[in-house]
Tab-separated table of C-alpha atoms (C1' of nucleotides) in Angstrom:
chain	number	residue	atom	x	y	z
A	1030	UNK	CA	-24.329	-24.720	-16.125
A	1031	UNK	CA	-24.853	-27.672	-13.716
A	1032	UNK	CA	-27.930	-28.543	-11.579
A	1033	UNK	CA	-28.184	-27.459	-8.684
A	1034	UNK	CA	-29.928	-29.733	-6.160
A	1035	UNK	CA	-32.073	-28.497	-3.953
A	1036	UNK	CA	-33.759	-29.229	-0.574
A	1037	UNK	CA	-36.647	-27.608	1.244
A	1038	UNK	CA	-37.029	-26.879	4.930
A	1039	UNK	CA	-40.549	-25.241	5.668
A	1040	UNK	CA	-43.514	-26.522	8.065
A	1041	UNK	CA	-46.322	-25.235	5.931
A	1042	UNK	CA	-47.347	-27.712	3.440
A	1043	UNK	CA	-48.560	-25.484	0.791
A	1044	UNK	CA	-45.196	-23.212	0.817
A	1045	UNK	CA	-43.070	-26.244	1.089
A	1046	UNK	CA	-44.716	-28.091	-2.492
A	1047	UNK	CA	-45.520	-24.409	-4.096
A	1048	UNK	CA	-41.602	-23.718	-3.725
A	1049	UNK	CA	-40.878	-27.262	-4.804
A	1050	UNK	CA	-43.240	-27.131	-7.828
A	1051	UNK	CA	-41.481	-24.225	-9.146
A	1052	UNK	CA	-37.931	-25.292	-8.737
A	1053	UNK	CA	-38.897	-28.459	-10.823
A	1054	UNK	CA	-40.032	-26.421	-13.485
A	1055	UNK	CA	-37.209	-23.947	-13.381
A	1056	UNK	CA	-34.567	-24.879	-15.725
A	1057	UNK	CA	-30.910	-25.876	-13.779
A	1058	UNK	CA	-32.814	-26.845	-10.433
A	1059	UNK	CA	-33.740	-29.566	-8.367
A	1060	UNK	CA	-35.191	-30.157	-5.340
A	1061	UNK	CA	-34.422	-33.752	-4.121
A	1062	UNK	CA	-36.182	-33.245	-0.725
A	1063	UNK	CA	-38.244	-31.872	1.290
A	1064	UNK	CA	-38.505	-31.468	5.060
A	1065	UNK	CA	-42.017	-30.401	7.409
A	1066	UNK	CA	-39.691	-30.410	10.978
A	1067	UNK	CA	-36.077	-29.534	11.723
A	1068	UNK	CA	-35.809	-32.878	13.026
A	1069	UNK	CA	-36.352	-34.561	9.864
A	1070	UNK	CA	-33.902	-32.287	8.126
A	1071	UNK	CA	-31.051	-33.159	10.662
A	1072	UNK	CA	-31.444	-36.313	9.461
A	1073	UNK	CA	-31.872	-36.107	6.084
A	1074	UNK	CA	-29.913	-33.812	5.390
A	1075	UNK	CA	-26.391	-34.919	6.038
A	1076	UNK	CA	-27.825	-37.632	3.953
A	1077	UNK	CA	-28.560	-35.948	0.715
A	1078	UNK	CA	-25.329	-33.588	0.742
A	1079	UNK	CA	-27.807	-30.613	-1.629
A	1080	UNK	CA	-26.131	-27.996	-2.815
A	1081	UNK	CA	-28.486	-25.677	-1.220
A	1082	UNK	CA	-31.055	-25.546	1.310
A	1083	UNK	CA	-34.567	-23.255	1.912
A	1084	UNK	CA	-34.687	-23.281	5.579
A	1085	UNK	CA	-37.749	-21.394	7.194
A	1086	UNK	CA	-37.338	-20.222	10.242
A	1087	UNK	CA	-40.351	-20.291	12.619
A	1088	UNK	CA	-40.546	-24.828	12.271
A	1089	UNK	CA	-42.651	-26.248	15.394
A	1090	UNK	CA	-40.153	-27.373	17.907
A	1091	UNK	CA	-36.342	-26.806	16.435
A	1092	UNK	CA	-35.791	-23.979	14.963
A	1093	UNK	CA	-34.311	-23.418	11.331
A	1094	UNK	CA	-31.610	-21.484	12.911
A	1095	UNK	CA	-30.642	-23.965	15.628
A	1096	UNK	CA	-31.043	-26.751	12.530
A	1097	UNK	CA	-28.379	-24.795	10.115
A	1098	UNK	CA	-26.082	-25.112	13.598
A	1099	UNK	CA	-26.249	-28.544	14.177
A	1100	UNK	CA	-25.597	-29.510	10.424
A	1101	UNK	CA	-23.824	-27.069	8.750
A	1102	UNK	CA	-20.444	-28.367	10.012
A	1103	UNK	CA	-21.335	-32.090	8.947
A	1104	UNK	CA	-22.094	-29.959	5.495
A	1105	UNK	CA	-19.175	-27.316	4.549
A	1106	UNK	CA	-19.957	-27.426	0.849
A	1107	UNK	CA	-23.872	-26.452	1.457
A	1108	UNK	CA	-25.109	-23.701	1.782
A	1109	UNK	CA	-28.176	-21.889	3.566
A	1110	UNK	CA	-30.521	-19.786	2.580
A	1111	UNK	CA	-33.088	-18.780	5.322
A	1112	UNK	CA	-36.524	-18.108	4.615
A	1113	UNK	CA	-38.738	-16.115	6.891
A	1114	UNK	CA	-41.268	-13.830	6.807
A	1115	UNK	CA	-39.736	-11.316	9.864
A	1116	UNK	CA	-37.234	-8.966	8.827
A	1117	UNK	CA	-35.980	-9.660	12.207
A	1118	UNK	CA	-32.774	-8.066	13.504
A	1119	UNK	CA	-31.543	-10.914	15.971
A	1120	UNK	CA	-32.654	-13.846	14.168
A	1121	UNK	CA	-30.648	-12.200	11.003
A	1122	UNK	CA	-27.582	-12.172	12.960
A	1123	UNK	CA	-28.424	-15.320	14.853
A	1124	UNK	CA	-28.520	-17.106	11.057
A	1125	UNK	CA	-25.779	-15.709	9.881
A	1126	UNK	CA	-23.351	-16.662	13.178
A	1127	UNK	CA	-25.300	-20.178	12.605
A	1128	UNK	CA	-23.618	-20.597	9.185
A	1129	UNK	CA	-26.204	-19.117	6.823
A	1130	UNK	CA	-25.353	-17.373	3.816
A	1131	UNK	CA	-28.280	-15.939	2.508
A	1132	UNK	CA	-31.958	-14.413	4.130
A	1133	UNK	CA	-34.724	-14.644	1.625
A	1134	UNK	CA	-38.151	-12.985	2.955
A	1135	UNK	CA	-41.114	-15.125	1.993
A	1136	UNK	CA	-42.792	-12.461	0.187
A	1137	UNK	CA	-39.902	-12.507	-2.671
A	1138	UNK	CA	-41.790	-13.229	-5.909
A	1139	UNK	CA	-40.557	-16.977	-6.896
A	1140	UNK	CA	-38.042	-15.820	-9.804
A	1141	UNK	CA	-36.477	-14.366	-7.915
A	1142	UNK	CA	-36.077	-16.730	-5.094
A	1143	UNK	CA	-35.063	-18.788	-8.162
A	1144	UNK	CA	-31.723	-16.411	-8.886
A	1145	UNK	CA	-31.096	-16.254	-5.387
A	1146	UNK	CA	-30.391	-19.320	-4.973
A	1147	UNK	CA	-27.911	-19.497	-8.040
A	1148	UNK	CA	-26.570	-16.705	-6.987
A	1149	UNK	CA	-26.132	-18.554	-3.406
A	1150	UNK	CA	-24.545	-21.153	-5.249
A	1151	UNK	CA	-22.497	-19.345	-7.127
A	1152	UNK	CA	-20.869	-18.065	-3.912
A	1153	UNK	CA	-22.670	-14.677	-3.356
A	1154	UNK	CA	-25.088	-13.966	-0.603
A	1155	UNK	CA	-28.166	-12.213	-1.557
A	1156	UNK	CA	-30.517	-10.539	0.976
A	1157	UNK	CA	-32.923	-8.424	0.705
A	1158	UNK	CA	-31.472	-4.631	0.778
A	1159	UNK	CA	-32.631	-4.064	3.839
A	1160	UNK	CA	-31.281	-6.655	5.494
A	1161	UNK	CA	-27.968	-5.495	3.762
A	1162	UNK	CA	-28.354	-2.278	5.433
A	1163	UNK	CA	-28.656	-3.449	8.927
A	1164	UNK	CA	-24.953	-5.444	8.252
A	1165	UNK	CA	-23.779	-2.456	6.844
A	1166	UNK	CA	-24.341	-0.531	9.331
A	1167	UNK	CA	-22.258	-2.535	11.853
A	1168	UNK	CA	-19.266	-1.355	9.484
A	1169	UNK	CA	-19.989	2.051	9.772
A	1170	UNK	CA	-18.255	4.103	12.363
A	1171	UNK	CA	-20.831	5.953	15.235
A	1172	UNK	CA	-21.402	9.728	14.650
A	1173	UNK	CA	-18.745	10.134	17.786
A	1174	UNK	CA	-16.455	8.785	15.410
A	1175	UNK	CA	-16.576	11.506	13.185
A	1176	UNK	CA	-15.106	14.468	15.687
A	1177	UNK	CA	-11.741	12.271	15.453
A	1178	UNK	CA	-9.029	13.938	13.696
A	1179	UNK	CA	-7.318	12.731	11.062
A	1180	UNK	CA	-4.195	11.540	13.289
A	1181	UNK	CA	-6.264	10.334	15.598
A	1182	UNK	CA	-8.535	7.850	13.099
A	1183	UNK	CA	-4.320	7.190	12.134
A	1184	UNK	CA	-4.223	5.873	15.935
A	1185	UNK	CA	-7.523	4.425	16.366
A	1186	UNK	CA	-6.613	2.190	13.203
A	1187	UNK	CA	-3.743	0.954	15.126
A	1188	UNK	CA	-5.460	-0.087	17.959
A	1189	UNK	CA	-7.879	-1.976	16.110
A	1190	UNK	CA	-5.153	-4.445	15.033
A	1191	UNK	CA	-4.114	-4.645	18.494
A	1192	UNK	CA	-0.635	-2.874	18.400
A	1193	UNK	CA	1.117	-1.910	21.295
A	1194	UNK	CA	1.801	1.302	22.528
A	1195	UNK	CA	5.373	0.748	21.765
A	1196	UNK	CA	4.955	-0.169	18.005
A	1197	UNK	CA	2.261	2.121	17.517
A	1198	UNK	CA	5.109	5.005	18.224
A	1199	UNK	CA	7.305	3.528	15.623
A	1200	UNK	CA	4.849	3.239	13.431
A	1201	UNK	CA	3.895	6.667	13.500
A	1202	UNK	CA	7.046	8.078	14.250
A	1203	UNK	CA	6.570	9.959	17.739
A	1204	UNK	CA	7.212	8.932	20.996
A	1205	UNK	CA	5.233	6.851	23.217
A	1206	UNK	CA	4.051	9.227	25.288
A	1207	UNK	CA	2.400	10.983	22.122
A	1208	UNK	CA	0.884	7.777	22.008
A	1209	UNK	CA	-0.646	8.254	24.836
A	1210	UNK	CA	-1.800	11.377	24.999
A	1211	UNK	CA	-3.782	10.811	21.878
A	1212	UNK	CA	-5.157	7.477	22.674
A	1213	UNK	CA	-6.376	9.546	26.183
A	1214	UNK	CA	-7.589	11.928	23.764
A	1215	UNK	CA	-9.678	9.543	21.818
A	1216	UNK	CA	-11.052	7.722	24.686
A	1217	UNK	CA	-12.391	11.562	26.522
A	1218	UNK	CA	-13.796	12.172	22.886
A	1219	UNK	CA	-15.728	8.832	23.118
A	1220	UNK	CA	-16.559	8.402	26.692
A	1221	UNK	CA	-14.867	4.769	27.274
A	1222	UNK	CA	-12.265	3.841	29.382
A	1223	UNK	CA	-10.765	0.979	27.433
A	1224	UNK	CA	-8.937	0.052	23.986
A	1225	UNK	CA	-11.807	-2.672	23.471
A	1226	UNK	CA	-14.596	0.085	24.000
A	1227	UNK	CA	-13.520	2.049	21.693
A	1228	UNK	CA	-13.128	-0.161	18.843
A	1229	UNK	CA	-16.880	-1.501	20.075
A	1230	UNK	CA	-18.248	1.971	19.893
A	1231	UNK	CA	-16.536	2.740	16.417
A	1232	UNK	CA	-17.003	-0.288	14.816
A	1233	UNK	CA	-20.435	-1.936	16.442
A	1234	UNK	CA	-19.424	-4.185	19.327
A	1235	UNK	CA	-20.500	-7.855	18.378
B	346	UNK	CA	-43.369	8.001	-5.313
B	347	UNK	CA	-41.497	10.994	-4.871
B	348	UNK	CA	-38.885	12.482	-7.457
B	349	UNK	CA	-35.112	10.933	-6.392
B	350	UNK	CA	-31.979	13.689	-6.362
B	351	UNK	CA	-29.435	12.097	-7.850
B	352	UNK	CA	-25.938	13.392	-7.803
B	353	UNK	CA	-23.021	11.816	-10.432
B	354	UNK	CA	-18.830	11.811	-9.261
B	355	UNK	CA	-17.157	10.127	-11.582
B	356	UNK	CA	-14.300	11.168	-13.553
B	357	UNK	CA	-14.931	9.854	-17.254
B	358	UNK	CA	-17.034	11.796	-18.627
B	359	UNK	CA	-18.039	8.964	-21.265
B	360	UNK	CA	-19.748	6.947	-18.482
B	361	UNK	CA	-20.487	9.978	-16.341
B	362	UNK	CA	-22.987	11.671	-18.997
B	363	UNK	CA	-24.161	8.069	-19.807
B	364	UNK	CA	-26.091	7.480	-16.286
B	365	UNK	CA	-26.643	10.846	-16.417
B	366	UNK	CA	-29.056	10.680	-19.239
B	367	UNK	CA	-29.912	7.324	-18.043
B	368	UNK	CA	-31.489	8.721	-14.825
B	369	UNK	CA	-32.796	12.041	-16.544
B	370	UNK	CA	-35.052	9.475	-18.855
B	371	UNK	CA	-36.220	7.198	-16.199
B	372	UNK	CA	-39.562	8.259	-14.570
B	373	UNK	CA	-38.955	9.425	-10.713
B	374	UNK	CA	-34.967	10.308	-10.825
B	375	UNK	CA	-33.466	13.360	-11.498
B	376	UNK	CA	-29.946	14.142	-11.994
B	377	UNK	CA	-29.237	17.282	-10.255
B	378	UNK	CA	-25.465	17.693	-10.647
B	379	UNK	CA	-22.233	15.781	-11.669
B	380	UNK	CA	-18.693	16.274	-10.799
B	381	UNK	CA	-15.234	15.130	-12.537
B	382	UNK	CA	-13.320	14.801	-9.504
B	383	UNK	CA	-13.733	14.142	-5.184
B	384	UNK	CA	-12.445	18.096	-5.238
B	385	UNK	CA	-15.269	19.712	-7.341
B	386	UNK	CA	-17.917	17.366	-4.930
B	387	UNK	CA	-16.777	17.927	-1.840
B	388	UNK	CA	-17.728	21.658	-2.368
B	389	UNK	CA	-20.939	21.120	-4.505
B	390	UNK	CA	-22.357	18.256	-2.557
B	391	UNK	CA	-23.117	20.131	0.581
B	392	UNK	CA	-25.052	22.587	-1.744
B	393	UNK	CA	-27.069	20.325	-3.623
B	394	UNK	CA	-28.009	18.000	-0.518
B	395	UNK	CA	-29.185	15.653	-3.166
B	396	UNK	CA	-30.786	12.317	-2.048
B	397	UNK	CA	-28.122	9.591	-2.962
B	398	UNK	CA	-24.980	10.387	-5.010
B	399	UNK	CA	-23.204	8.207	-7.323
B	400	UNK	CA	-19.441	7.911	-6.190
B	401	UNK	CA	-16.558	6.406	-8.060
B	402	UNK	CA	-13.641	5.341	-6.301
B	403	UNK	CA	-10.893	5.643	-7.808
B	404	UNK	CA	-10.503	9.349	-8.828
B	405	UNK	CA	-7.731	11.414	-9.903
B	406	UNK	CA	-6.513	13.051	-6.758
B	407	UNK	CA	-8.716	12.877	-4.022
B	408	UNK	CA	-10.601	9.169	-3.640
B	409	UNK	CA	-14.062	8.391	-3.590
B	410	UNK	CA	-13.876	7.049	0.129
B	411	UNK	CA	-11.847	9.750	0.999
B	412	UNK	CA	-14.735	12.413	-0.047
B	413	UNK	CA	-17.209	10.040	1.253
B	414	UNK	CA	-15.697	10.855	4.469
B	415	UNK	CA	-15.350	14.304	4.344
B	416	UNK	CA	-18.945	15.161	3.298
B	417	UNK	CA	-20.926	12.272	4.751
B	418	UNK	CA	-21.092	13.800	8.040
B	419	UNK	CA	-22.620	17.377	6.774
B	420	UNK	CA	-25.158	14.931	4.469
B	421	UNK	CA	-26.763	12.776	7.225
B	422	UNK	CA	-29.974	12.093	5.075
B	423	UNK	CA	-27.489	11.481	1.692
B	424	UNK	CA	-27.015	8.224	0.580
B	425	UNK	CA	-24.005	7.202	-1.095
B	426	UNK	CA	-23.404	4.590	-3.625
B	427	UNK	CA	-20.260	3.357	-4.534
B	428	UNK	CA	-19.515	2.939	-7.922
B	429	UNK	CA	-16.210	1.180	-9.187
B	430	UNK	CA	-14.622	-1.648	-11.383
B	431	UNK	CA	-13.070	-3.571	-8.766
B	432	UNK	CA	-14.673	-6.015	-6.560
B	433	UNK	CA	-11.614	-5.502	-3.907
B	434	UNK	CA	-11.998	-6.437	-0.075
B	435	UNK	CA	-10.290	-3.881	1.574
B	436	UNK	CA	-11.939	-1.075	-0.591
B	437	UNK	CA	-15.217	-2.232	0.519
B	438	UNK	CA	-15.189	-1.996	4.213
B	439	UNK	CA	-13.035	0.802	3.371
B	440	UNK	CA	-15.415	2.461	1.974
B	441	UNK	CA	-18.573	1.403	4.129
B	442	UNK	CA	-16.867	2.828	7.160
B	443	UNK	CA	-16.682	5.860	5.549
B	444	UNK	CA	-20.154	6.122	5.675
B	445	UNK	CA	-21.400	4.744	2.189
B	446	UNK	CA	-24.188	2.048	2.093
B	447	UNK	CA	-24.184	0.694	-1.375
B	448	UNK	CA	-21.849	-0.724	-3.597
B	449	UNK	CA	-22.136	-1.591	-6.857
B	450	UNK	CA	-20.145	-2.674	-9.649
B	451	UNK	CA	-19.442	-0.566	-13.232
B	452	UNK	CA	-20.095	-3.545	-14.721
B	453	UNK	CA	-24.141	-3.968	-13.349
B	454	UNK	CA	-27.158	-3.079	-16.718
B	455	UNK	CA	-27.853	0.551	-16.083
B	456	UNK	CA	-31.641	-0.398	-15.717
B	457	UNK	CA	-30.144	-2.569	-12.693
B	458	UNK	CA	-28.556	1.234	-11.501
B	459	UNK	CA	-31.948	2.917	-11.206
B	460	UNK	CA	-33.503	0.125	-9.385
B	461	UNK	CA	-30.632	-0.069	-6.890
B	462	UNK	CA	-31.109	3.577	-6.811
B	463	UNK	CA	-34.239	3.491	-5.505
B	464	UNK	CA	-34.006	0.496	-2.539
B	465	UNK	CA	-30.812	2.515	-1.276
B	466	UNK	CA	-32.731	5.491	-0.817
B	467	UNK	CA	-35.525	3.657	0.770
B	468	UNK	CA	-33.234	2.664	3.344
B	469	UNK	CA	-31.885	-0.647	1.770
B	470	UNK	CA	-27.776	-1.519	1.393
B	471	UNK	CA	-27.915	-3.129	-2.168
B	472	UNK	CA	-24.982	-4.619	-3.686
B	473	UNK	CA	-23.531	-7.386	-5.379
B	474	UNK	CA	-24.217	-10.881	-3.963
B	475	UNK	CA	-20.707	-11.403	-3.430
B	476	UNK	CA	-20.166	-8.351	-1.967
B	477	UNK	CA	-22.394	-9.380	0.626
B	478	UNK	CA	-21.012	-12.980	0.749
B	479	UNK	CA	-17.510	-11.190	2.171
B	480	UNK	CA	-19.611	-8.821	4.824
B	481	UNK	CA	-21.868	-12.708	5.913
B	482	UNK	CA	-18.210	-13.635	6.717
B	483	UNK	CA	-17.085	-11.652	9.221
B	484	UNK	CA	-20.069	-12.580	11.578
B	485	UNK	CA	-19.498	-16.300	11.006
B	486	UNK	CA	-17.268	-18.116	13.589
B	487	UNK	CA	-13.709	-18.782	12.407
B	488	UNK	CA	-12.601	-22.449	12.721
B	489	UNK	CA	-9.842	-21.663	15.452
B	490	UNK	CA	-13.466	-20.625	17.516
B	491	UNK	CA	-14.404	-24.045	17.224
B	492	UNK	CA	-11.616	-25.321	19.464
B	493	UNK	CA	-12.831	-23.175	22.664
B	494	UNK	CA	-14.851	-24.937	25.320
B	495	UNK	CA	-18.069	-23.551	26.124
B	496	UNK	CA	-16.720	-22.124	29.648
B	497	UNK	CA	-14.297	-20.180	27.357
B	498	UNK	CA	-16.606	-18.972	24.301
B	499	UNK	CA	-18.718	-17.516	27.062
B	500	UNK	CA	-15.650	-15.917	28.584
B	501	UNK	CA	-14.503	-14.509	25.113
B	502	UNK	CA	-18.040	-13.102	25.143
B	503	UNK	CA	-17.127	-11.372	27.820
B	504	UNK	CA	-14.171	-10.042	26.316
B	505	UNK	CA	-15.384	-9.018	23.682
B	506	UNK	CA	-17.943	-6.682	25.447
B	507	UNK	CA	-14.934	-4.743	27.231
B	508	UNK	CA	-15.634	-6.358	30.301
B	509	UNK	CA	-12.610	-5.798	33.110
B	510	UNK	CA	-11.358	-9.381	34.312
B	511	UNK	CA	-12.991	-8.484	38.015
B	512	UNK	CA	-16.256	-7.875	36.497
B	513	UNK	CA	-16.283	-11.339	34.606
B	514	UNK	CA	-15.118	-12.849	37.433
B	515	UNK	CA	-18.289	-11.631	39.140
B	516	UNK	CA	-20.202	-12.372	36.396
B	517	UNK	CA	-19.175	-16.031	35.832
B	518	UNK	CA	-18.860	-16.706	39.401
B	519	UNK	CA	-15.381	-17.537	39.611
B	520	UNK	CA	-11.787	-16.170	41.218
B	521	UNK	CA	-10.263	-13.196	38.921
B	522	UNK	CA	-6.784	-16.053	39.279
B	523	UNK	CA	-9.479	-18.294	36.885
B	524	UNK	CA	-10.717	-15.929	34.610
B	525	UNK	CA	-6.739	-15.324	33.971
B	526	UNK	CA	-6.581	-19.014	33.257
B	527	UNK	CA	-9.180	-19.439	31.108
B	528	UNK	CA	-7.704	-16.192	28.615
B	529	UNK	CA	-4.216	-17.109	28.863
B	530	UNK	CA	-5.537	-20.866	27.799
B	531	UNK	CA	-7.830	-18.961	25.530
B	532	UNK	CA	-4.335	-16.587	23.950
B	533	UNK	CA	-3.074	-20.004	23.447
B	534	UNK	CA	-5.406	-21.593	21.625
B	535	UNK	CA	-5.850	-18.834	19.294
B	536	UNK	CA	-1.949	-17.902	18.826
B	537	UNK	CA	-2.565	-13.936	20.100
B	538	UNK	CA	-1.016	-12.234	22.888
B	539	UNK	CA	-3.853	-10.142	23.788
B	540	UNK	CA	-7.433	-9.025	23.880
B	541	UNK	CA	-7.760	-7.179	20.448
B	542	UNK	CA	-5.919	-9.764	18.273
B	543	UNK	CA	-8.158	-12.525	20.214
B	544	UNK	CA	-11.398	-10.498	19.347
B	545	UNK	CA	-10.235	-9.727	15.500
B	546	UNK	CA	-8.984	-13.769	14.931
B	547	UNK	CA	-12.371	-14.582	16.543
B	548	UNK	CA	-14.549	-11.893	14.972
B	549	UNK	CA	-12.632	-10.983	11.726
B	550	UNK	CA	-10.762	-7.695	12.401
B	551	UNK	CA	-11.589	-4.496	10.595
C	979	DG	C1'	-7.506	-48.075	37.194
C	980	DG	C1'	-5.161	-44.865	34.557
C	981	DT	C1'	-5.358	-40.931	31.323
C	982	DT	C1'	-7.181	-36.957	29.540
C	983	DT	C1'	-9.872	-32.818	29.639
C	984	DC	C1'	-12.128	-29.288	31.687
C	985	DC	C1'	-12.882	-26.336	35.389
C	986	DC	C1'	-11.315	-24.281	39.402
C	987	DC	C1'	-8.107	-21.432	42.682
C	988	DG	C1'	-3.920	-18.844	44.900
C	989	DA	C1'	0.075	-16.112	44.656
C	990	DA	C1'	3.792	-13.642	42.999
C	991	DC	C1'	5.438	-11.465	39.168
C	992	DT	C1'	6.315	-8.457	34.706
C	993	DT	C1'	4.364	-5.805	31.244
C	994	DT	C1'	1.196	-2.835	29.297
C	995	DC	C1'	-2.420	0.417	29.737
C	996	DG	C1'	-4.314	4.560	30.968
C	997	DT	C1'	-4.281	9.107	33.877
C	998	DT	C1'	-2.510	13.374	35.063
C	999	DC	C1'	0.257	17.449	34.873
C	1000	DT	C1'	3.145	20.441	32.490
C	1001	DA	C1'	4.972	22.469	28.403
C	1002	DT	C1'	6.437	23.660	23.501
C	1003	DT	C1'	5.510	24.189	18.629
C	1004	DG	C1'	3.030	25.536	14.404
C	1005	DA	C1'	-1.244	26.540	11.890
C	1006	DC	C1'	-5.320	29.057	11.421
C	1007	DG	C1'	-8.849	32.661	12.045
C	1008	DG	C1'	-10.630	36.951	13.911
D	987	DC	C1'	-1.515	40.087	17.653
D	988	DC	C1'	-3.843	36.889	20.247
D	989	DG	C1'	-6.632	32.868	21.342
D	990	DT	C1'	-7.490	28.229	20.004
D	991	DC	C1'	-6.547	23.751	18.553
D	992	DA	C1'	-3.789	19.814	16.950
D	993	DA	C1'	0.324	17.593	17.571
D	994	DT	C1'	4.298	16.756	20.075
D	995	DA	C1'	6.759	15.212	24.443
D	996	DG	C1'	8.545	13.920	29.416
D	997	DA	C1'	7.749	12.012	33.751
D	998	DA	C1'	5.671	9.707	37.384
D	999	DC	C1'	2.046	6.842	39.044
D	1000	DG	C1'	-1.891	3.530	39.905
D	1001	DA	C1'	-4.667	0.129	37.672
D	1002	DA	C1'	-5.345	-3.502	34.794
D	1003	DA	C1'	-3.688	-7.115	31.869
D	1004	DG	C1'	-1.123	-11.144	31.152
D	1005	DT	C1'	2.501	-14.922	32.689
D	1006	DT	C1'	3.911	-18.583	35.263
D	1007	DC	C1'	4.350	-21.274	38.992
D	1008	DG	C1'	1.869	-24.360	42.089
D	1009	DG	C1'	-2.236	-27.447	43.056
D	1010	DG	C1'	-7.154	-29.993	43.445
D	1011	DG	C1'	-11.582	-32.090	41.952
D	1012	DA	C1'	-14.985	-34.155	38.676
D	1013	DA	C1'	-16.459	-36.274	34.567
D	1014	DA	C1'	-15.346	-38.825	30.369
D	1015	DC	C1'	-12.906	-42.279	27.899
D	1016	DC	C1'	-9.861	-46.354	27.120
DNA sequence: GGTTTCCCCGAACTTTCGTTCTATTGACGG
DNA sequence: CCGTCAATAGAACGAAAGTTCGGGGAAACC
């Protein structure tokens, strides 16, 4: 089991040496820097090539979030973990479209942050189940969803991959026209007037 | 802490009565049924109304996701955990847009189980860290999104929110003759020929 | 200065989408 | 037996989406 380097990201002094402290003395980690400003860590960052980084959130001036933007793409091979102390909904999704991988909350007792970060490593992304839930739930189809019938979830699938009316037909073996009556069907059942709503309101529009 | 209803569908019976005594000797879960097949479940379930059930996928006859399905809807305030040996992709979302909101592997220590038990009934999605890695992916920007000019990732937004080309047209500022620029440009870049494939290349389809 | 890239616009055109109306069939439940 | 619902289908139509021409201006880069 290699080392895994390490660097910190995290305005408050007492967090930032607390975390490092521990990863010294955790066996298979190391933490070869240490940033108090987003600024710094643009720098530095791109510099040191770690295999991870602890990036809080709430840094004076740039944010961690805007930070993972500008240097994840100098830095395919790292990967983020983003430490905060909100459980908040935008800034999760903000992260994760930012190129994070992972969303610790501060209050995680320090193993554990410890096997996170392997576990980060190691290609996974662990969150806190909560957090989980609230991507999860973007998968799951709206209660509207669930007065579809059976042939017309069939349909609904199809549209989602962006068939045509055409080869949605052939697909399913009836004529177009079918087609169309169901898609009209689908569309009364979920109050939208459009292919794209629908798949928004089924699926959680992003 | 409250007492936790657990129900058990899972057709081996060796593994089946194993987490069934599991939870039965672990302080604040009780095993209130267990079922050898999606058949016997779907008509017990409803009955029981426990608080999270235990669901293996791949069952003779009838699938896990498929009874997920069917009885999710009557069980708002059930939880359901999947349960299976495979780590596969398309069995996950599969099964999360059925209405399930934890996943775990056969494979995970049974004291592991109860725990994960417990944060999905509190509200939490746990599941494997690389389970999680695969649902991070799908809100992070594909590569071919890196190509679009701003004027066009705004447009896409646009798109993507079901917008009509008049309306973004208004939106932006611009003729409707440019907004039909920018998408066909936008189609081009991207290799689609409409909307939909555009919003699944850009957003990962589902 | 020339080239490239992005943004902008008009106009005519084809294709696809979505609506509306009517109608038949089979399955299912009271 | 009768009403309801899901699935099937045709046909005709307007609305929206996409294609393909043409062109112009402004900023950035050699």
């Amino acid at each position: 089991m290699e080392t895994i380097r390490v660097s910190i990201v995290e305005d408050t002094a007492e967090i930032r040496e607390g975390v490092q402290f521990l990863l010294n003395q955790t066996e298979g980690f190391v933490c070869v820097s240490t940033y108090g400003s987003a600024e710094e860590a643009t720098i530095g960052l791109p510099v040191q090539k770690p295999d991870v980084v602890i990036m809080d959130i709430n840094l004076p001036g740039i944010s961690g979030i805007e930070c993972v933007r500008k240097v994840k793409p100098h830095l395919p091979h790292t990967q983020f973990m983003m430490f905060t102390i909100y459980e908040d909904n935008e800034q999760v999704f903000e992260a994760l479209a930012a190129g994070a991988s992972g969303y610790l909350l501060k209050k995680t007792p320090l193993p554990k942050i410890a096997e996170s970060l392997r576990e980060l490593h190691e290609g996974g992304s662990p969150m806190s189940a909560s957090i989980a839930r609230k991507l999860v739930a973007t998968f799951q189809p709206t209660p509207a969803g669930q007065t579809l019938t059976a042939r017309e979830r069939e349909i609904v699938d199809c549209l989602a991959k962006g068939l045509l009316y055409k080869e949605i037909a052939d697909k399913a073996s009836i004529s177009i026209n079918t087609v169309r009556q169901h898609i009209h069907n689908i569309y009364e059942k979920l109050h939208v007037q459009n292919r794209t709503e629908a798949l928004n309101k089924l699926y959680g529009g992003r």
